PDB file of C-alpha atoms in Angstrom:
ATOM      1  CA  UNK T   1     131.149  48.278  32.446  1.00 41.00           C
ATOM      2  CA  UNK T   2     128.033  49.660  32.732  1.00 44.00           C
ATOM      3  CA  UNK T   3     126.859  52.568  29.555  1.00 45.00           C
ATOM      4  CA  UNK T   4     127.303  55.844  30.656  1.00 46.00           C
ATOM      5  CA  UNK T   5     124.041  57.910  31.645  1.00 49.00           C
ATOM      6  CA  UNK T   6     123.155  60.440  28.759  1.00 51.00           C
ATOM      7  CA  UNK T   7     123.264  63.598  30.387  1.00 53.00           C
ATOM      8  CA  UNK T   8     119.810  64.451  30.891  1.00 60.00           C
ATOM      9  CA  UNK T   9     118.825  61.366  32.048  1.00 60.00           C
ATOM     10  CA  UNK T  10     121.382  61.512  35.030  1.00 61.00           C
ATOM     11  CA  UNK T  11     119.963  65.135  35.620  1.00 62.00           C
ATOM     12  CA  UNK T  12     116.407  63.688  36.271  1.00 61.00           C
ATOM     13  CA  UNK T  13     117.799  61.016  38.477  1.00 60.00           C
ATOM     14  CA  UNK T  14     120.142  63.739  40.144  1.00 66.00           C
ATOM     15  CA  UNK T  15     116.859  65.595  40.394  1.00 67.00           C
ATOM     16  CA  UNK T  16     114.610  62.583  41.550  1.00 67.00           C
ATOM     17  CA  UNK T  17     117.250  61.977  44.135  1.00 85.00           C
ATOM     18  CA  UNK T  18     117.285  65.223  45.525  1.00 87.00           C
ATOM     19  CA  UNK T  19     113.193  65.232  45.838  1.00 87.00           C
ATOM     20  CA  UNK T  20     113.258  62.359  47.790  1.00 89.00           C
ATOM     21  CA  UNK T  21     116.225  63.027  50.129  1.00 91.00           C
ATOM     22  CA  UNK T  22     113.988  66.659  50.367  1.00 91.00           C
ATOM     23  CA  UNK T  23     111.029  64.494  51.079  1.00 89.00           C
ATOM     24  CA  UNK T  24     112.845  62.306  53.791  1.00 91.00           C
ATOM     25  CA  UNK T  25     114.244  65.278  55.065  1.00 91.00           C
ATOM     26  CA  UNK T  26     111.292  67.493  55.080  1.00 88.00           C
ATOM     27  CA  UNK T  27     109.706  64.364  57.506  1.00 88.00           C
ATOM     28  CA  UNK T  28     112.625  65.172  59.924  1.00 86.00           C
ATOM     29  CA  UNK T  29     115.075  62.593  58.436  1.00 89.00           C
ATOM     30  CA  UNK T  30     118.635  64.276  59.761  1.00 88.00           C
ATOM     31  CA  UNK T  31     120.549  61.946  57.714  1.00 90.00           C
ATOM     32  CA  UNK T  32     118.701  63.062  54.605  1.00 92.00           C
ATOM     33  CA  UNK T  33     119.385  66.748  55.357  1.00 93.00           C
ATOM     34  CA  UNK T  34     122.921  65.987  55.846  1.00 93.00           C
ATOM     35  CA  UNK T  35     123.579  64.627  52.640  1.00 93.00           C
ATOM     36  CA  UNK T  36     121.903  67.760  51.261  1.00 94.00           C
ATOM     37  CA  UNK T  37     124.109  69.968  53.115  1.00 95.00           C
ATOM     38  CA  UNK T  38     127.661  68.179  52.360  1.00 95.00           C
ATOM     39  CA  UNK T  39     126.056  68.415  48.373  1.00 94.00           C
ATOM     40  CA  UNK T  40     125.656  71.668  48.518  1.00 95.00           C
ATOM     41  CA  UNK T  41     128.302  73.039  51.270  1.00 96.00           C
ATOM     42  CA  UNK T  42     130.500  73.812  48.578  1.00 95.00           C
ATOM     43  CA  UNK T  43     128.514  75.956  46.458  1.00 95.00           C
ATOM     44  CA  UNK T  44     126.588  77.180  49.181  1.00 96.00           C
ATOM     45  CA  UNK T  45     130.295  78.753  50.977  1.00 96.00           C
ATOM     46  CA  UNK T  46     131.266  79.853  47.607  1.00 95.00           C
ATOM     47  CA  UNK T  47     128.134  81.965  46.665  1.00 95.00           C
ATOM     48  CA  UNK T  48     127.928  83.368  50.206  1.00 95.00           C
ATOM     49  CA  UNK T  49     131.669  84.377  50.162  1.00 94.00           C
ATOM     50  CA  UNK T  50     130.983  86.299  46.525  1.00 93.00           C
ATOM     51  CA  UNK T  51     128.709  88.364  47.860  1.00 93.00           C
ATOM     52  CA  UNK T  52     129.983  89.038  51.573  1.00 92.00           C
ATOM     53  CA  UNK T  53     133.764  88.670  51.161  1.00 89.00           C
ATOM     54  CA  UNK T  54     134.678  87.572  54.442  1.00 90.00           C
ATOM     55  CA  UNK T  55     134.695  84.127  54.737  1.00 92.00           C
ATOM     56  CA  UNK T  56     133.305  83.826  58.453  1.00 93.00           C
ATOM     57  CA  UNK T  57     130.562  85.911  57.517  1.00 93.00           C
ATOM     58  CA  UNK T  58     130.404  83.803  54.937  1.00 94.00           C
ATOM     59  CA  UNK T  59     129.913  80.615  56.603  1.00 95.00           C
ATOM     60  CA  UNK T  60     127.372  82.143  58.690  1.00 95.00           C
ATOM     61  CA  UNK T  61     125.355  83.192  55.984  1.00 96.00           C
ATOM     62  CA  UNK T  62     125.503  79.743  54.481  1.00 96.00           C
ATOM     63  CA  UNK T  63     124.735  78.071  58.220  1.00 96.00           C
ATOM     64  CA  UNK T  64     121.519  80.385  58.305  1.00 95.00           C
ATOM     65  CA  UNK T  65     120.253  79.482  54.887  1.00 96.00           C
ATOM     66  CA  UNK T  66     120.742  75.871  55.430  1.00 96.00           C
ATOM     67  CA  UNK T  67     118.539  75.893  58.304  1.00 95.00           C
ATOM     68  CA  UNK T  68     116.162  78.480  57.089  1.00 94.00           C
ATOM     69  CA  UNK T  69     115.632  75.971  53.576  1.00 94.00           C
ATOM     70  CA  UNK T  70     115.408  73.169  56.563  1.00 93.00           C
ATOM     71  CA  UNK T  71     112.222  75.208  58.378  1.00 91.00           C
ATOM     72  CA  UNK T  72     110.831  76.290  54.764  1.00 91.00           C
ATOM     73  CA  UNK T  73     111.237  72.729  52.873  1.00 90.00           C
ATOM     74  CA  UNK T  74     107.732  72.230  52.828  1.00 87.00           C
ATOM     75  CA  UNK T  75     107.693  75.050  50.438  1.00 89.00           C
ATOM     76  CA  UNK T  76     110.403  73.522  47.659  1.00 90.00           C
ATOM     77  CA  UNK T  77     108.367  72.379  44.820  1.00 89.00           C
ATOM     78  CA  UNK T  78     110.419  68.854  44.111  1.00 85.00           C
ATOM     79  CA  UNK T  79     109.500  68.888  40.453  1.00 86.00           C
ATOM     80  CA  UNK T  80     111.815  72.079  40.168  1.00 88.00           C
ATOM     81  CA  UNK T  81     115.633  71.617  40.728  1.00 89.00           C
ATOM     82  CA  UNK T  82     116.598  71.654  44.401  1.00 92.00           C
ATOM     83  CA  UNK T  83     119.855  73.631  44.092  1.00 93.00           C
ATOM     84  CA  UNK T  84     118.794  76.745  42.632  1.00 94.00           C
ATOM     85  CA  UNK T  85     115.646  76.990  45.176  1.00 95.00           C
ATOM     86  CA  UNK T  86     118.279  76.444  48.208  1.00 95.00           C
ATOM     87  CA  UNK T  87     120.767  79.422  46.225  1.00 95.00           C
ATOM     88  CA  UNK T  88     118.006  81.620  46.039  1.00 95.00           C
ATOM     89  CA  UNK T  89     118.161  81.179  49.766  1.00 96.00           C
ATOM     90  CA  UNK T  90     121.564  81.335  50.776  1.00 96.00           C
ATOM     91  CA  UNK T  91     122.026  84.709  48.187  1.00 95.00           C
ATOM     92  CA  UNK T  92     119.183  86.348  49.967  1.00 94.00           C
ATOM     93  CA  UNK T  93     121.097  85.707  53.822  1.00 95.00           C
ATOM     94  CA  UNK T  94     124.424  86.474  52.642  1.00 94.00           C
ATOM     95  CA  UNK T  95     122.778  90.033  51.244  1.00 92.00           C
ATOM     96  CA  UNK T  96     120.746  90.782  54.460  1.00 92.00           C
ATOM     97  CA  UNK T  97     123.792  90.059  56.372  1.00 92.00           C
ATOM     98  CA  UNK T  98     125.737  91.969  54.112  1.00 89.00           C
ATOM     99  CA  UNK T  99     122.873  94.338  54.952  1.00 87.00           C
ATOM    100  CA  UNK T 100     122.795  94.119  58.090  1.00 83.00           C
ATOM    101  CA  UNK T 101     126.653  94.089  59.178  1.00 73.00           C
ATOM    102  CA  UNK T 102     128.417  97.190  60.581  1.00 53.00           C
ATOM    103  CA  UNK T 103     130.928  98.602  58.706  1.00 50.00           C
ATOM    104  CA  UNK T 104     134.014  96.858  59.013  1.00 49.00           C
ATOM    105  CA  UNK T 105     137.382  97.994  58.348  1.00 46.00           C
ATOM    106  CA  UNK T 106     138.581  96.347  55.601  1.00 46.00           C
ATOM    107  CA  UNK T 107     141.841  95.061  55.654  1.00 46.00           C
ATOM    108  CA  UNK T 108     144.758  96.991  53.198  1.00 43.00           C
ATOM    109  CA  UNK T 109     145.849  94.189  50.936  1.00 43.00           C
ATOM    110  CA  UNK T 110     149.318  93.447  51.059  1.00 44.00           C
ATOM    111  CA  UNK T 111     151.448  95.684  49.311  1.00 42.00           C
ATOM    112  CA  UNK T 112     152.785  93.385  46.970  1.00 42.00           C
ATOM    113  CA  UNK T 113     149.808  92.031  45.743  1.00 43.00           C
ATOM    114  CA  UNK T 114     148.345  95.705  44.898  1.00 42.00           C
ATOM    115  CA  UNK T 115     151.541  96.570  42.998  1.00 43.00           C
ATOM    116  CA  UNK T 116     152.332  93.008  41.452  1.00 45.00           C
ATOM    117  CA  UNK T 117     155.193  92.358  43.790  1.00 46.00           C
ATOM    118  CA  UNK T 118     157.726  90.393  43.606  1.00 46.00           C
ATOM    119  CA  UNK T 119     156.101  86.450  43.560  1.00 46.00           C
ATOM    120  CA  UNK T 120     158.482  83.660  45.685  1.00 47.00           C
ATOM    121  CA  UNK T 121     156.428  80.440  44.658  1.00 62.00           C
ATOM    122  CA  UNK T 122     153.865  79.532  43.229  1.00 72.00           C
ATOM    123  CA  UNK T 123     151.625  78.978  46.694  1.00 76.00           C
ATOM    124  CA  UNK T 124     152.244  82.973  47.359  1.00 80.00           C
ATOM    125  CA  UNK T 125     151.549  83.566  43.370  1.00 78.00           C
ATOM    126  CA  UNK T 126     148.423  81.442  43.812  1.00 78.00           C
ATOM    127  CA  UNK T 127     146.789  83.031  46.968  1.00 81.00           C
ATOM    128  CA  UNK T 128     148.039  86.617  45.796  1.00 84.00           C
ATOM    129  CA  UNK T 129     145.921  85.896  42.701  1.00 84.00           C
ATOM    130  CA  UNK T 130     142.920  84.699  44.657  1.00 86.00           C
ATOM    131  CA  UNK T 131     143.241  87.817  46.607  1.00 87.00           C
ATOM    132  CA  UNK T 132     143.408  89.906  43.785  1.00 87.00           C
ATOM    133  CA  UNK T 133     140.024  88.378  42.123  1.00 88.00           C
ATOM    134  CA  UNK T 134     138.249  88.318  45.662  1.00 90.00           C
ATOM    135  CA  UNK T 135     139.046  92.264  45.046  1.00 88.00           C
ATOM    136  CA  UNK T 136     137.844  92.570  41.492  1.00 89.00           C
ATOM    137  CA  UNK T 137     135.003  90.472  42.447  1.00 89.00           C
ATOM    138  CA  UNK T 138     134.493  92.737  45.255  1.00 89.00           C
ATOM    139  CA  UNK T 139     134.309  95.639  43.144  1.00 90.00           C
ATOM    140  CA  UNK T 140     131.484  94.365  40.534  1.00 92.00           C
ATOM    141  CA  UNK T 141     127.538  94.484  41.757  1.00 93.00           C
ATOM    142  CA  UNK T 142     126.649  92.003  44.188  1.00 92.00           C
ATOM    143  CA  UNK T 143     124.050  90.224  41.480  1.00 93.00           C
ATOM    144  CA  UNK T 144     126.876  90.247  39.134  1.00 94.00           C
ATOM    145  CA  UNK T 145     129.356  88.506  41.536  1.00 93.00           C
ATOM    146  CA  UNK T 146     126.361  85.737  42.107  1.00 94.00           C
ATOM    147  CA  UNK T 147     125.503  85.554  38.108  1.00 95.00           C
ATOM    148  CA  UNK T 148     129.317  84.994  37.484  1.00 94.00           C
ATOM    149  CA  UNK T 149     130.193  82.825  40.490  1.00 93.00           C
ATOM    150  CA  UNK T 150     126.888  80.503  39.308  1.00 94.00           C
ATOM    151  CA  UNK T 151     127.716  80.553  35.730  1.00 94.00           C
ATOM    152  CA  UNK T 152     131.266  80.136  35.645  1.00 92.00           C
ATOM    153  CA  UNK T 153     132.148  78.416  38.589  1.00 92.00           C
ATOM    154  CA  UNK T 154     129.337  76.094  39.579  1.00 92.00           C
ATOM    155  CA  UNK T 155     128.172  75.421  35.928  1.00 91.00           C
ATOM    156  CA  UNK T 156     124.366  76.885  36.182  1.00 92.00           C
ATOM    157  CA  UNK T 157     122.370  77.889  33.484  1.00 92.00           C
ATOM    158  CA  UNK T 158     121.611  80.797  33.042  1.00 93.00           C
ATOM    159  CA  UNK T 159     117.406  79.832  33.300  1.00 92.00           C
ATOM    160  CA  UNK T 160     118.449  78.711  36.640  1.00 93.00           C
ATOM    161  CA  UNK T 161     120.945  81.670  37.799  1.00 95.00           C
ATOM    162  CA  UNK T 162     117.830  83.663  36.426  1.00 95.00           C
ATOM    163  CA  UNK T 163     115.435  81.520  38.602  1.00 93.00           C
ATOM    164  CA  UNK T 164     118.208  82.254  41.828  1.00 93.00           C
ATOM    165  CA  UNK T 165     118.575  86.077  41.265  1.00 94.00           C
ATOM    166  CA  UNK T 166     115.182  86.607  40.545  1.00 93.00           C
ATOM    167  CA  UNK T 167     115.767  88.316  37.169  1.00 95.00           C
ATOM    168  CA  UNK T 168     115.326  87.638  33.805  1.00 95.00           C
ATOM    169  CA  UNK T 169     117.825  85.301  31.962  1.00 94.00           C
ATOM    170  CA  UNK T 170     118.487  88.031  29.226  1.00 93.00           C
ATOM    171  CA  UNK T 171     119.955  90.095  32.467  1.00 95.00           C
ATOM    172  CA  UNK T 172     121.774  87.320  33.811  1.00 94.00           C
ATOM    173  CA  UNK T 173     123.584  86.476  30.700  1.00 93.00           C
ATOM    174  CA  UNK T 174     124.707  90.764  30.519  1.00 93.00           C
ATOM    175  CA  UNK T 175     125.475  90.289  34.019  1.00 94.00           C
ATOM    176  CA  UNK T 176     127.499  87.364  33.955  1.00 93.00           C
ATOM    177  CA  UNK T 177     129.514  89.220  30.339  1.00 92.00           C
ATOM    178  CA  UNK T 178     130.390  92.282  32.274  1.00 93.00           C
ATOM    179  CA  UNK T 179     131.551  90.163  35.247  1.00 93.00           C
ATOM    180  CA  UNK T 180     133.725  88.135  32.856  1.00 91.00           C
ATOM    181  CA  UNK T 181     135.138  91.017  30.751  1.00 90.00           C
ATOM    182  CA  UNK T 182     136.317  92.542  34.342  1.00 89.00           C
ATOM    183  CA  UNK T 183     137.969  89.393  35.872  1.00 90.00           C
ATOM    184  CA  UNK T 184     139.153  88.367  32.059  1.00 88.00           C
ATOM    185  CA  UNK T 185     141.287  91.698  31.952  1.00 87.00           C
ATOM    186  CA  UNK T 186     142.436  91.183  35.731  1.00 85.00           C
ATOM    187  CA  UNK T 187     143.807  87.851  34.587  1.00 84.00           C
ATOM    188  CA  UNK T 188     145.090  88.774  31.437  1.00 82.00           C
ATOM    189  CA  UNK T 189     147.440  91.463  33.153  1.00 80.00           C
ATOM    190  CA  UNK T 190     148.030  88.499  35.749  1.00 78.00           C
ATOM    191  CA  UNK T 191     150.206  86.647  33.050  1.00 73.00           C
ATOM    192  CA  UNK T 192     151.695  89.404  31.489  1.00 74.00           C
ATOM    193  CA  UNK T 193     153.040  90.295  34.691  1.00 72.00           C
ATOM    194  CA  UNK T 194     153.902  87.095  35.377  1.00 66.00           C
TER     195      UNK T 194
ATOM    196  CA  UNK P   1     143.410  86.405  25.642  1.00 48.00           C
ATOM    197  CA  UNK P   2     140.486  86.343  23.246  1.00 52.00           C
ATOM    198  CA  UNK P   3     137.737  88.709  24.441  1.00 54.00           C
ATOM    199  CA  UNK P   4     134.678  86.702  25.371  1.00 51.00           C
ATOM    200  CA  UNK P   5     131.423  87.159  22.995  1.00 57.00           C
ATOM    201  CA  UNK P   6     128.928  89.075  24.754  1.00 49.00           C
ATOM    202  CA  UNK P   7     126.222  86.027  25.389  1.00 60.00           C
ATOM    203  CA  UNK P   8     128.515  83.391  25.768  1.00 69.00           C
ATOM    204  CA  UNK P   9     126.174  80.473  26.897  1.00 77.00           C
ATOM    205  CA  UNK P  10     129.394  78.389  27.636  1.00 85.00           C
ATOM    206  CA  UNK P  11     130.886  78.506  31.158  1.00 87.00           C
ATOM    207  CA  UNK P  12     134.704  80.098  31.026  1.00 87.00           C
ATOM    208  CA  UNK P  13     136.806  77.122  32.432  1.00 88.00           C
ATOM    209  CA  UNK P  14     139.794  80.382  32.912  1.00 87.00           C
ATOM    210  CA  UNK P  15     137.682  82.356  34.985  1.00 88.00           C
ATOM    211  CA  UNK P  16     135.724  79.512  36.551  1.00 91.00           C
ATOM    212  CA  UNK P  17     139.266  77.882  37.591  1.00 90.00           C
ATOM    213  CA  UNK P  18     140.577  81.491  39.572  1.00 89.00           C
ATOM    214  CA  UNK P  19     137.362  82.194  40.740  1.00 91.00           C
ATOM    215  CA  UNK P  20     137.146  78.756  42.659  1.00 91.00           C
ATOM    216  CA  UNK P  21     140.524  78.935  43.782  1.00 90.00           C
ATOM    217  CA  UNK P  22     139.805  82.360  44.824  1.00 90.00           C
ATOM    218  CA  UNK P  23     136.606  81.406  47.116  1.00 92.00           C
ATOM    219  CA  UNK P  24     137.930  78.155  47.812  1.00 89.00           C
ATOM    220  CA  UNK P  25     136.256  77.840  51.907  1.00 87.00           C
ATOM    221  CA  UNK P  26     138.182  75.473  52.509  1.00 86.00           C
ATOM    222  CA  UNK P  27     137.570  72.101  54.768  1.00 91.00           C
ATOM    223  CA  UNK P  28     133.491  71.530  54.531  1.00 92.00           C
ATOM    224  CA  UNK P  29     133.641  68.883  57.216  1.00 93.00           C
ATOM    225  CA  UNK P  30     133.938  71.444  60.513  1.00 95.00           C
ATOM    226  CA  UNK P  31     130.936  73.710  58.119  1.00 95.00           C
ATOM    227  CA  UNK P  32     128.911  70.545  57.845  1.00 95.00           C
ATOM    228  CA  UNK P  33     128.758  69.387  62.017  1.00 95.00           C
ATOM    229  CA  UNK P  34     128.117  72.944  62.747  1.00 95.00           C
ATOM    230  CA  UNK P  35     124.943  72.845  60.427  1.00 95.00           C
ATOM    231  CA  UNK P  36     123.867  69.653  61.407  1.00 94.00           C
ATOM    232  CA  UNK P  37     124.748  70.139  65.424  1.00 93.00           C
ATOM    233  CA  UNK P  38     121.993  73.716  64.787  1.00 92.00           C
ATOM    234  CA  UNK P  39     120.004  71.712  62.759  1.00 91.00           C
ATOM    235  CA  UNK P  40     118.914  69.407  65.732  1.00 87.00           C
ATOM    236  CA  UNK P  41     117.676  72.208  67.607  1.00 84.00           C
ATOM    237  CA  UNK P  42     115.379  73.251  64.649  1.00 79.00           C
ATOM    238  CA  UNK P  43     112.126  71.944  64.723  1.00 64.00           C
ATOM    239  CA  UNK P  44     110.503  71.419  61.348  1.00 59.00           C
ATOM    240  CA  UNK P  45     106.463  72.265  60.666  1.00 54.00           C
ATOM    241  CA  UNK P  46     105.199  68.410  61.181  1.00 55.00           C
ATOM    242  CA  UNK P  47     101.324  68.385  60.515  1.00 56.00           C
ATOM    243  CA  UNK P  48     101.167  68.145  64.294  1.00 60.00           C
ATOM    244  CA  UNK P  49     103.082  71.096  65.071  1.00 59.00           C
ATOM    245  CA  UNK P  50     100.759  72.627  62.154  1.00 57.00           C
ATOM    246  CA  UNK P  51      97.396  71.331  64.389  1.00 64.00           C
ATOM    247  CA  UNK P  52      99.125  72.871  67.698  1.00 67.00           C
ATOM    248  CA  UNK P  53      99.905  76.038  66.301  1.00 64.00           C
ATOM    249  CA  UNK P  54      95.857  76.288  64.944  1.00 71.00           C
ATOM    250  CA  UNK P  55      94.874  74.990  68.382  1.00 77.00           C
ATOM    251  CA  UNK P  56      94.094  78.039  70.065  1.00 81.00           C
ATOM    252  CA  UNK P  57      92.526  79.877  67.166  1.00 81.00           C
ATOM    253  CA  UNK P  58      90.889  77.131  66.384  1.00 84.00           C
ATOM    254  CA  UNK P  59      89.139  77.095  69.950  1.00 87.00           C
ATOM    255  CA  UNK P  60      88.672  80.664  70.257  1.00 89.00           C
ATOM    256  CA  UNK P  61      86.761  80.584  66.506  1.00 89.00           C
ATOM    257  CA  UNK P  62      84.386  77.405  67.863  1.00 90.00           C
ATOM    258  CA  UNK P  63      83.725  79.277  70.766  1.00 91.00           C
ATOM    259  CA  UNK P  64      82.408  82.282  68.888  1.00 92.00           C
ATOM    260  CA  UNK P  65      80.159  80.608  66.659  1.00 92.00           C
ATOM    261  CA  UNK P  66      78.732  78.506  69.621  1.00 92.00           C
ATOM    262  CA  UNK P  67      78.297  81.975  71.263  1.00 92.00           C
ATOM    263  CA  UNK P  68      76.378  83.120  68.314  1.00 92.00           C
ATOM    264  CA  UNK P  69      74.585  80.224  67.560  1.00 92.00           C
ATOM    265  CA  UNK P  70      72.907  80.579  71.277  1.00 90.00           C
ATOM    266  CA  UNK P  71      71.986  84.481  70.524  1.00 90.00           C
ATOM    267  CA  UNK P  72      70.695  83.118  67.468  1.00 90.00           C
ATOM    268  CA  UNK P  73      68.555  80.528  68.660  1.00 89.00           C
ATOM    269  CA  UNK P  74      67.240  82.491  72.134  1.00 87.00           C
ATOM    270  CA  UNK P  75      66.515  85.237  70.377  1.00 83.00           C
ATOM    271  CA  UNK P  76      64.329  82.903  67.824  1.00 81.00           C
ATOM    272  CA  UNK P  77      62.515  81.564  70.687  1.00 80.00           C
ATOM    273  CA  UNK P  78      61.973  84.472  72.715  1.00 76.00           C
ATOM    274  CA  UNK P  79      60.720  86.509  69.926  1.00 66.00           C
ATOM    275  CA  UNK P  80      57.462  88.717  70.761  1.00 66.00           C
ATOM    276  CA  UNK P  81      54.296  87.523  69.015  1.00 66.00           C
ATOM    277  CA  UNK P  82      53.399  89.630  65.996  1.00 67.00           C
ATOM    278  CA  UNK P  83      51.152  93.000  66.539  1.00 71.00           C
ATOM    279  CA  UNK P  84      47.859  92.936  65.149  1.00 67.00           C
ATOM    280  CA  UNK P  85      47.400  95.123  62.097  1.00 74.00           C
ATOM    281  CA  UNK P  86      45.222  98.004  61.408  1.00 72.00           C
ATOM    282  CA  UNK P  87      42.753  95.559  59.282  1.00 71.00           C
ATOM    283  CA  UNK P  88      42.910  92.933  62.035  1.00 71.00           C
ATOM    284  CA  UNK P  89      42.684  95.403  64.753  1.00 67.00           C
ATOM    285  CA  UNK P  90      38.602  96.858  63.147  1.00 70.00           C
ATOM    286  CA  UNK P  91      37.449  94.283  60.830  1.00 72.00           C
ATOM    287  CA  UNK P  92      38.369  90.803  62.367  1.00 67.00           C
ATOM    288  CA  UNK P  93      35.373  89.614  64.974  1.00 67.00           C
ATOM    289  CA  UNK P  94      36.468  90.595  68.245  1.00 61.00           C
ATOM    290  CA  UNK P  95      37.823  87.530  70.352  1.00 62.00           C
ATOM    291  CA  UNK P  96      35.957  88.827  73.692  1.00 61.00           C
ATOM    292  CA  UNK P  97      32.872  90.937  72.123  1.00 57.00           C
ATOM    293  CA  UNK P  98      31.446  91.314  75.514  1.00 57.00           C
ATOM    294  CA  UNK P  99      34.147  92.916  76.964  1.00 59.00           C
ATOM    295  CA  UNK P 100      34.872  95.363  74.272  1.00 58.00           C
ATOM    296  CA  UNK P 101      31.190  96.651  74.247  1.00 61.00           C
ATOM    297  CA  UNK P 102      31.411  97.515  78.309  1.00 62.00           C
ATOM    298  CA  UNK P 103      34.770  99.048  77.515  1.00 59.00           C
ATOM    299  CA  UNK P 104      33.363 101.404  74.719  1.00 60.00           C
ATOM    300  CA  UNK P 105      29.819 101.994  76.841  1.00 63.00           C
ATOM    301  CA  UNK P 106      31.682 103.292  79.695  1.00 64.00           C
ATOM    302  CA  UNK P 107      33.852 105.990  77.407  1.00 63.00           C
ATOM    303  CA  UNK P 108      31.093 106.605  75.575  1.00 67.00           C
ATOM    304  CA  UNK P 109      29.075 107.364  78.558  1.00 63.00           C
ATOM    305  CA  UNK P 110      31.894 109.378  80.284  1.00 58.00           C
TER     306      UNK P 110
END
């Protein structure tokens, strides 16, 4: 069996990967562009969902940023990681959508969930949970909710998150503590309810 | 639950673990065709599509300096010859003496 890569060595080939499917893409190879957007679907939804909420919204804002980072590849500097160029991206359309949207009424969460109802299985524990953090998430500052959702969930550095938002790292890593202390204390009073 | 240290450079595998179940999207695949179906519509900046899109300027700017050019040049060419100047005009040996002498003889003689 073949040695395991040493970490930063797979990073550069991740990254020298990524520059050339860019490249092929950037010359109008579809094929190349699709294996950039099932790699980065995922994070892409994710990231677009922390900061817009609704998930349909969501996906829109992710479908426009793919296409925009399609139009603008020529731009992406390929000795600089791909994915936190093509964040930077998708943040910025899920916050002029979130911009640009009408209000909406928002939905009244279920009851239950609000006042830690009673919990049939673990399915209804599990999604009332998730709808409970998509709340507290909802309630922190957008660039919070991105720093956190980067840091914790996707496994960014915080150079990179800093590279994403725009802001310096010292602000990312106060961001991403504040975000964390909030949905800490959510989950903590999760389990004692539980 | 521990409270986290303020610059934790470590990702939080609790709240990374709700916070992905929480956004979970779901199914990429239908996310994925729709992306791809839009992105065959989009036309990316080839150098070619970079040449067409300076076409136009490009021919309007050639035509101005051509335009210029031919001021440039006519108005060289059609240029008036240079006056005389005072000095020229009295000291320099008249080019038709003659003439010049009947010319002052009949003012004079007026």
């Amino acid at each position: 069996m073949a040695d395991p890569q040493p970490p930063q060595r797979a990073a550069r080939i991740a990254q020298q990967d990524e520059a050339d499917l860019v490249l092929r893409a950037a010359a109008g190879d579809r094929s190349a562009f699709g294996v950039l957007v099932e790699r980065y679907a995922g994070v892409a939804r994710r990231v677009a969902r922390a900061v817009l909420g609704n998930p349909e919204d969501a996906d829109d804002a992710a479908q426009d940023a793919m296409l925009s980072a399609l139009v603008k590849l020529d731009q992406y500097d390929p000795r600089r990681p791909f994915g936190p160029w093509l964040l930077r991206i998708v943040a910025n359309a899920a916050t002029d959508r979130r911009r640009r949207r009408t209000v909406r009424r928002v939905e009244p969460l279920d009851a239950g969930l609000t006042a830690g109802g009673p919990r049939p299985d673990t399915t209804a524990e599990r999604r009332a949970l998730g709808e409970r953090l998509r709340q507290a998430l909802a309630e922190l500052p957008e660039r919070r909710r991105v720093a956190v959702v980067l840091f914790d969930v996707e496994g960014y550095s915080h150079a990179e998150i800093a590279a994403v938002l725009g802001i310096p790292e010292g602000t990312v890593r106060s961001e991403v503590f504040h975000a964390r202390r909030r949905l800490r204390a959510l989950l903590a009073d999760w389990k004692e309810e539980a | 639950m521990k409270e986290p240290l303020p610059f934790d450079h470590r990702p939080d595998p609790l709240v990374g673990e709700a916070l992905r179940q929480a956004l979970e999207p779901g199914d990429a695949t239908p996310f994925v065709a729709r992306v791809l179906a839009r992105a065959a519509e989009v036309r990316i900046a080839s150098w070619d599509a970079v040449l067409a899109r300076w076409a136009r300027p490009g021919v309007a700017a050639a035509v101005l300096v051509a335009l210029l050019a031919g001021y440039l040049v006519g108005r060289a060419t059609a240029a008036p010859a240079p006056r005389p100047s005072v000095y020229d005009a009295l000291l320099a040996p008249p080019a038709h003496p003659g003439e010049v002498e009947i010319v002052l003889a009949s003012v004079i003689g007026n």
